[in-house]
Amino acid sequence: SAVISQKPSRDICQRGTSLTIQCQVDSQVTMMFWYRQQPGQSLTLIATANQGSEATYESGFVIDKFPISRPNLTFSTLTVSNMSPEDSSIYLCSVRTGSDGVQYFGPGTRLLVL
Amino acid sequence: AQSVSQHNHHVILSEAASLELGCNYSYGGTVNLFWYVQYPGQHLQLLLKYFSGDPLVKGIKGFEAEFIKSKFSFNLRKPSVQWSDTAEYFCAVNGPPGGKLIFGQGTELSVKP
C-alpha cells in the first residue's frame, strides 16, 4: 500500500489567482495521477504525472490551466491557474503501486473559488 | 471510449437489509475491477478488487462482488448492512489492466438505524 499526504487540505481563493497543491507519497511509485471530484459528482482524471517528462493530460484538461510537476518518484504538484468559481472542487492525488496494481488516493484538497 | 455506469444514485436501507449495488462497464477486453468507498469526511479507500480467477471476490467489512463477464457487470453485495456502512461507493475499471482507472458516478448509501 501507499500513504499519501496532500497540502493544503483546503483553501478559499479569489478568482484569477493560482493555487499549487502538493502530493507526497511515503514510497517510490512509478505512476502518479491527479483527479478532480466536483460537488456531487464522480472522479475525473485530469492527468498522469510522469517523472522526468511532461504530464499526460486527459481530454478537456490543458497544461496551461493545470501545470503539473513531478521532480522525483515520491512527489508531485498540481497548479490550478487563473481560477474561476467553476474550478471549485476536490483535487485528489493518486498513486499506483507496482506490487499489487491497486490505485491509492490521498485525502484531497478542497478548493473553493470566490 | 471506456465508461462505467452505476445504476443507483442514492440508496436508502434500514439496518440488517441486504444490499446490492449495480455496476456495468463498456470495455470489451481484459479488465481489472474495483469498488472504492468514501465514508463521510474520509478519503477514498479500496473495498475490494478483481484481477482474475474466482469471479466472486470478498472484501473488507463483509462486502463481496461478483464479476459476470458476459454481462460486463461487477455488482457489489452485502447480506446485512449496518449504520456504519453509510458512505458513497464507487465502481472503477482499468481496461486494459495498467491503463487509466475510470470511475462510475458513485452511489450514495444511507443506512437508517
Short mmCIF file of C-alpha atoms in Angstrom, two decimals:
data_model
loop_
_atom_site.label_atom_id
_atom_site.label_comp_id
_atom_site.label_asym_id
_atom_site.label_seq_id
_atom_site.Cartn_x
_atom_site.Cartn_y
_atom_site.Cartn_z
CA SER A 1 0.00 0.00 0.00
CA ALA A 2 0.96 3.67 -0.01
CA VAL A 3 0.36 6.56 2.34
CA ILE A 4 -0.34 9.82 0.55
CA SER A 5 -0.45 13.30 2.01
CA GLN A 6 -1.66 16.46 0.35
CA LYS A 7 -1.19 20.11 1.16
CA PRO A 8 -3.18 22.22 1.62
CA SER A 9 -6.18 20.23 2.81
CA ARG A 10 -8.48 23.09 1.87
CA ASP A 11 -8.31 26.65 0.63
CA ILE A 12 -10.52 29.54 -0.34
CA CYS A 13 -9.16 31.55 -3.24
CA GLN A 14 -10.10 34.58 -5.26
CA ARG A 15 -10.85 34.24 -8.95
CA GLY A 16 -7.89 34.95 -11.21
CA THR A 17 -5.34 33.63 -8.75
CA SER A 18 -3.46 30.31 -8.80
CA LEU A 19 -3.05 27.57 -6.22
CA THR A 20 -0.40 24.87 -6.10
CA ILE A 21 -1.30 21.57 -4.44
CA GLN A 22 1.42 19.27 -3.19
CA CYS A 23 1.32 15.49 -3.04
CA GLN A 24 3.83 13.44 -1.08
CA VAL A 25 3.98 9.62 -1.04
CA ASP A 26 5.75 7.53 1.58
CA SER A 27 7.39 5.28 -1.00
CA GLN A 28 8.69 5.48 -4.55
CA VAL A 29 5.95 4.92 -7.09
CA THR A 30 6.04 4.78 -10.84
CA MET A 31 2.61 6.15 -11.58
CA MET A 32 1.03 9.24 -10.05
CA PHE A 33 -2.25 10.77 -11.09
CA TRP A 34 -4.36 13.84 -10.41
CA TYR A 35 -8.15 13.64 -10.25
CA ARG A 36 -10.91 16.16 -9.77
CA GLN A 37 -14.13 15.47 -7.90
CA GLN A 38 -16.69 18.20 -8.45
CA PRO A 39 -19.53 18.62 -5.96
CA GLY A 40 -21.91 15.68 -6.14
CA GLN A 41 -20.02 14.07 -9.00
CA SER A 42 -17.58 11.26 -9.57
CA LEU A 43 -13.82 11.37 -10.00
CA THR A 44 -12.43 12.62 -13.29
CA LEU A 45 -8.83 12.00 -14.28
CA ILE A 46 -7.00 15.26 -15.02
CA ALA A 47 -3.58 13.91 -15.93
CA THR A 48 -0.89 11.35 -15.33
CA ALA A 49 2.19 12.87 -13.74
CA ASN A 50 5.27 11.39 -15.41
CA GLN A 51 8.60 11.53 -13.63
CA GLY A 52 11.18 13.40 -15.68
CA SER A 53 8.85 14.31 -18.52
CA GLU A 54 5.72 16.30 -19.26
CA ALA A 55 2.43 15.15 -17.80
CA THR A 56 -0.12 13.38 -19.96
CA TYR A 57 -3.42 15.26 -19.93
CA GLU A 58 -6.90 13.89 -20.47
CA SER A 59 -9.36 15.38 -22.90
CA GLY A 60 -10.68 18.67 -21.60
CA PHE A 61 -7.64 19.45 -19.45
CA VAL A 62 -4.66 21.50 -20.65
CA ILE A 63 -1.21 22.20 -19.33
CA ASP A 64 -1.67 25.97 -19.23
CA LYS A 65 -4.59 25.60 -16.83
CA PHE A 66 -3.28 22.65 -14.78
CA PRO A 67 0.52 22.59 -14.90
CA ILE A 68 1.99 19.56 -13.15
CA SER A 69 5.45 18.87 -11.86
CA ARG A 70 6.95 15.50 -10.87
CA PRO A 71 10.55 16.05 -9.83
CA ASN A 72 11.01 12.58 -8.29
CA LEU A 73 9.25 9.29 -7.57
CA THR A 74 7.62 10.44 -4.31
CA PHE A 75 6.40 13.98 -5.01
CA SER A 76 4.18 15.89 -7.43
CA THR A 77 2.43 19.24 -7.61
CA LEU A 78 -0.69 20.35 -9.43
CA THR A 79 -1.31 24.04 -10.02
CA VAL A 80 -4.78 25.34 -10.73
CA SER A 81 -4.16 28.53 -12.70
CA ASN A 82 -6.27 31.63 -13.27
CA MET A 83 -9.02 30.17 -11.15
CA SER A 84 -12.73 30.70 -11.64
CA PRO A 85 -15.66 29.53 -9.48
CA GLU A 86 -16.05 26.54 -11.83
CA ASP A 87 -12.72 25.24 -10.51
CA SER A 88 -14.24 24.78 -7.06
CA SER A 89 -13.75 21.10 -6.46
CA ILE A 90 -11.82 18.46 -4.55
CA TYR A 91 -8.46 17.67 -6.14
CA LEU A 92 -7.05 14.23 -5.42
CA CYS A 93 -3.61 12.81 -5.83
CA SER A 94 -3.44 9.10 -6.58
CA VAL A 95 -0.66 6.58 -6.98
CA ARG A 96 -0.48 3.08 -8.36
CA THR A 97 1.94 0.70 -6.73
CA GLY A 98 3.67 -1.89 -8.83
CA SER A 99 3.37 -4.57 -6.17
CA ASP A 100 -0.39 -5.00 -6.15
CA GLY A 101 -1.62 -2.92 -9.08
CA VAL A 102 -4.02 -1.04 -6.84
CA GLN A 103 -4.51 2.71 -7.00
CA TYR A 104 -4.44 4.60 -3.70
CA PHE A 105 -5.79 8.06 -3.07
CA GLY A 106 -4.77 10.98 -0.96
CA PRO A 107 -7.15 12.83 1.36
CA GLY A 108 -7.84 15.50 -1.24
CA THR A 109 -7.61 19.27 -1.37
CA ARG A 110 -10.93 21.02 -1.09
CA LEU A 111 -10.84 24.22 -3.14
CA LEU A 112 -13.41 26.98 -3.12
CA VAL A 113 -13.02 29.82 -5.60
CA LEU A 114 -14.95 33.00 -4.94
CA ALA B 1 -14.43 5.37 -25.05
CA GLN B 2 -14.48 3.25 -21.96
CA SER B 3 -17.24 4.04 -19.47
CA VAL B 4 -18.56 2.82 -16.14
CA SER B 5 -22.19 3.04 -15.13
CA GLN B 6 -23.64 2.68 -11.66
CA HIS B 7 -27.34 2.05 -11.62
CA ASN B 8 -28.35 3.77 -8.42
CA HIS B 9 -27.59 7.33 -7.44
CA HIS B 10 -28.91 7.12 -3.88
CA VAL B 11 -29.97 4.03 -1.94
CA ILE B 12 -31.69 4.16 1.43
CA LEU B 13 -31.86 1.00 3.54
CA SER B 14 -32.68 0.02 7.07
CA GLU B 15 -30.10 -1.78 9.18
CA ALA B 16 -29.92 -5.54 8.51
CA ALA B 17 -31.31 -5.14 4.99
CA SER B 18 -29.42 -6.71 2.13
CA LEU B 19 -27.52 -4.55 -0.33
CA GLU B 20 -26.76 -4.87 -3.99
CA LEU B 21 -25.23 -2.01 -5.97
CA GLY B 22 -25.02 -2.40 -9.72
CA CYS B 23 -22.01 -1.58 -11.88
CA ASN B 24 -21.59 -2.08 -15.62
CA TYR B 25 -18.64 -1.17 -17.81
CA SER B 26 -18.17 -0.84 -21.52
CA TYR B 27 -14.65 -2.16 -22.21
CA GLY B 28 -14.60 -5.40 -24.20
CA GLY B 29 -11.15 -6.72 -23.30
CA THR B 30 -9.46 -7.84 -20.11
CA VAL B 31 -10.22 -5.59 -17.16
CA ASN B 32 -9.28 -5.04 -13.55
CA LEU B 33 -12.30 -4.09 -11.44
CA PHE B 34 -12.55 -2.22 -8.17
CA TRP B 35 -15.00 -0.94 -5.64
CA TYR B 36 -13.94 2.02 -3.53
CA VAL B 37 -15.74 3.52 -0.56
CA GLN B 38 -15.70 7.06 0.77
CA TYR B 39 -17.03 7.40 4.32
CA PRO B 40 -18.26 10.85 5.39
CA GLY B 41 -15.28 13.13 5.92
CA GLN B 42 -12.76 10.47 4.94
CA HIS B 43 -10.77 9.78 1.85
CA LEU B 44 -11.33 7.11 -0.76
CA GLN B 45 -10.49 3.58 0.34
CA LEU B 46 -10.31 0.31 -1.53
CA LEU B 47 -13.16 -2.05 -0.65
CA LEU B 48 -12.28 -4.93 -2.96
CA LYS B 49 -10.74 -5.75 -6.31
CA TYR B 50 -10.90 -8.33 -9.07
CA PHE B 51 -7.97 -9.09 -11.32
CA SER B 52 -8.52 -12.72 -12.36
CA GLY B 53 -9.59 -16.12 -11.03
CA ASP B 54 -12.68 -16.70 -8.91
CA PRO B 55 -15.28 -14.19 -10.11
CA LEU B 56 -16.71 -13.89 -6.60
CA VAL B 57 -14.37 -11.70 -4.58
CA LYS B 58 -14.57 -10.82 -0.94
CA GLY B 59 -13.50 -7.50 0.50
CA ILE B 60 -13.37 -5.77 3.82
CA LYS B 61 -16.29 -5.35 6.23
CA GLY B 62 -18.32 -8.25 4.81
CA PHE B 63 -18.64 -6.88 1.27
CA GLU B 64 -18.36 -9.06 -1.79
CA ALA B 65 -18.68 -8.55 -5.52
CA GLU B 66 -19.34 -10.81 -8.46
CA PHE B 67 -17.76 -10.37 -11.88
CA ILE B 68 -20.02 -11.55 -14.69
CA LYS B 69 -18.03 -11.21 -17.88
CA SER B 70 -20.95 -11.88 -20.22
CA LYS B 71 -22.90 -9.04 -18.65
CA PHE B 72 -19.95 -6.66 -18.25
CA SER B 73 -21.01 -6.32 -14.64
CA PHE B 74 -19.35 -6.16 -11.24
CA ASN B 75 -22.10 -5.79 -8.65
CA LEU B 76 -21.38 -5.15 -5.00
CA ARG B 77 -23.28 -7.03 -2.31
CA LYS B 78 -23.60 -7.25 1.44
CA PRO B 79 -26.10 -9.57 3.17
CA SER B 80 -26.81 -7.28 6.11
CA VAL B 81 -25.88 -3.60 6.19
CA GLN B 82 -25.04 -1.59 9.25
CA TRP B 83 -25.45 2.09 10.01
CA SER B 84 -21.65 2.42 9.71
CA ASP B 85 -21.89 1.42 6.04
CA THR B 86 -23.35 4.82 5.25
CA ALA B 87 -20.97 6.15 2.61
CA GLU B 88 -20.50 6.76 -1.08
CA TYR B 89 -19.50 3.75 -3.17
CA PHE B 90 -17.61 3.98 -6.44
CA CYS B 91 -17.09 1.29 -9.03
CA ALA B 92 -13.90 1.68 -11.08
CA VAL B 93 -12.38 -0.12 -14.04
CA ASN B 94 -8.90 -0.46 -15.53
CA GLY B 95 -9.32 -1.58 -19.08
CA PRO B 96 -6.82 -2.72 -20.20
CA PRO B 97 -5.12 -3.56 -16.88
CA GLY B 98 -2.48 -0.95 -16.14
CA GLY B 99 -4.37 1.67 -18.10
CA LYS B 100 -6.44 4.57 -16.83
CA LEU B 101 -8.72 3.97 -13.87
CA ILE B 102 -12.19 5.13 -14.81
CA PHE B 103 -14.87 5.71 -12.18
CA GLY B 104 -18.61 5.33 -12.18
CA GLN B 105 -20.85 8.12 -10.99
CA GLY B 106 -20.97 6.81 -7.44
CA THR B 107 -23.85 5.55 -5.28
CA GLU B 108 -24.68 7.21 -2.02
CA LEU B 109 -25.81 4.66 0.55
CA SER B 110 -27.75 5.82 3.59
CA VAL B 111 -28.46 3.23 6.28
CA LYS B 112 -31.14 4.09 8.80
CA PRO B 113 -30.54 2.80 12.35
#
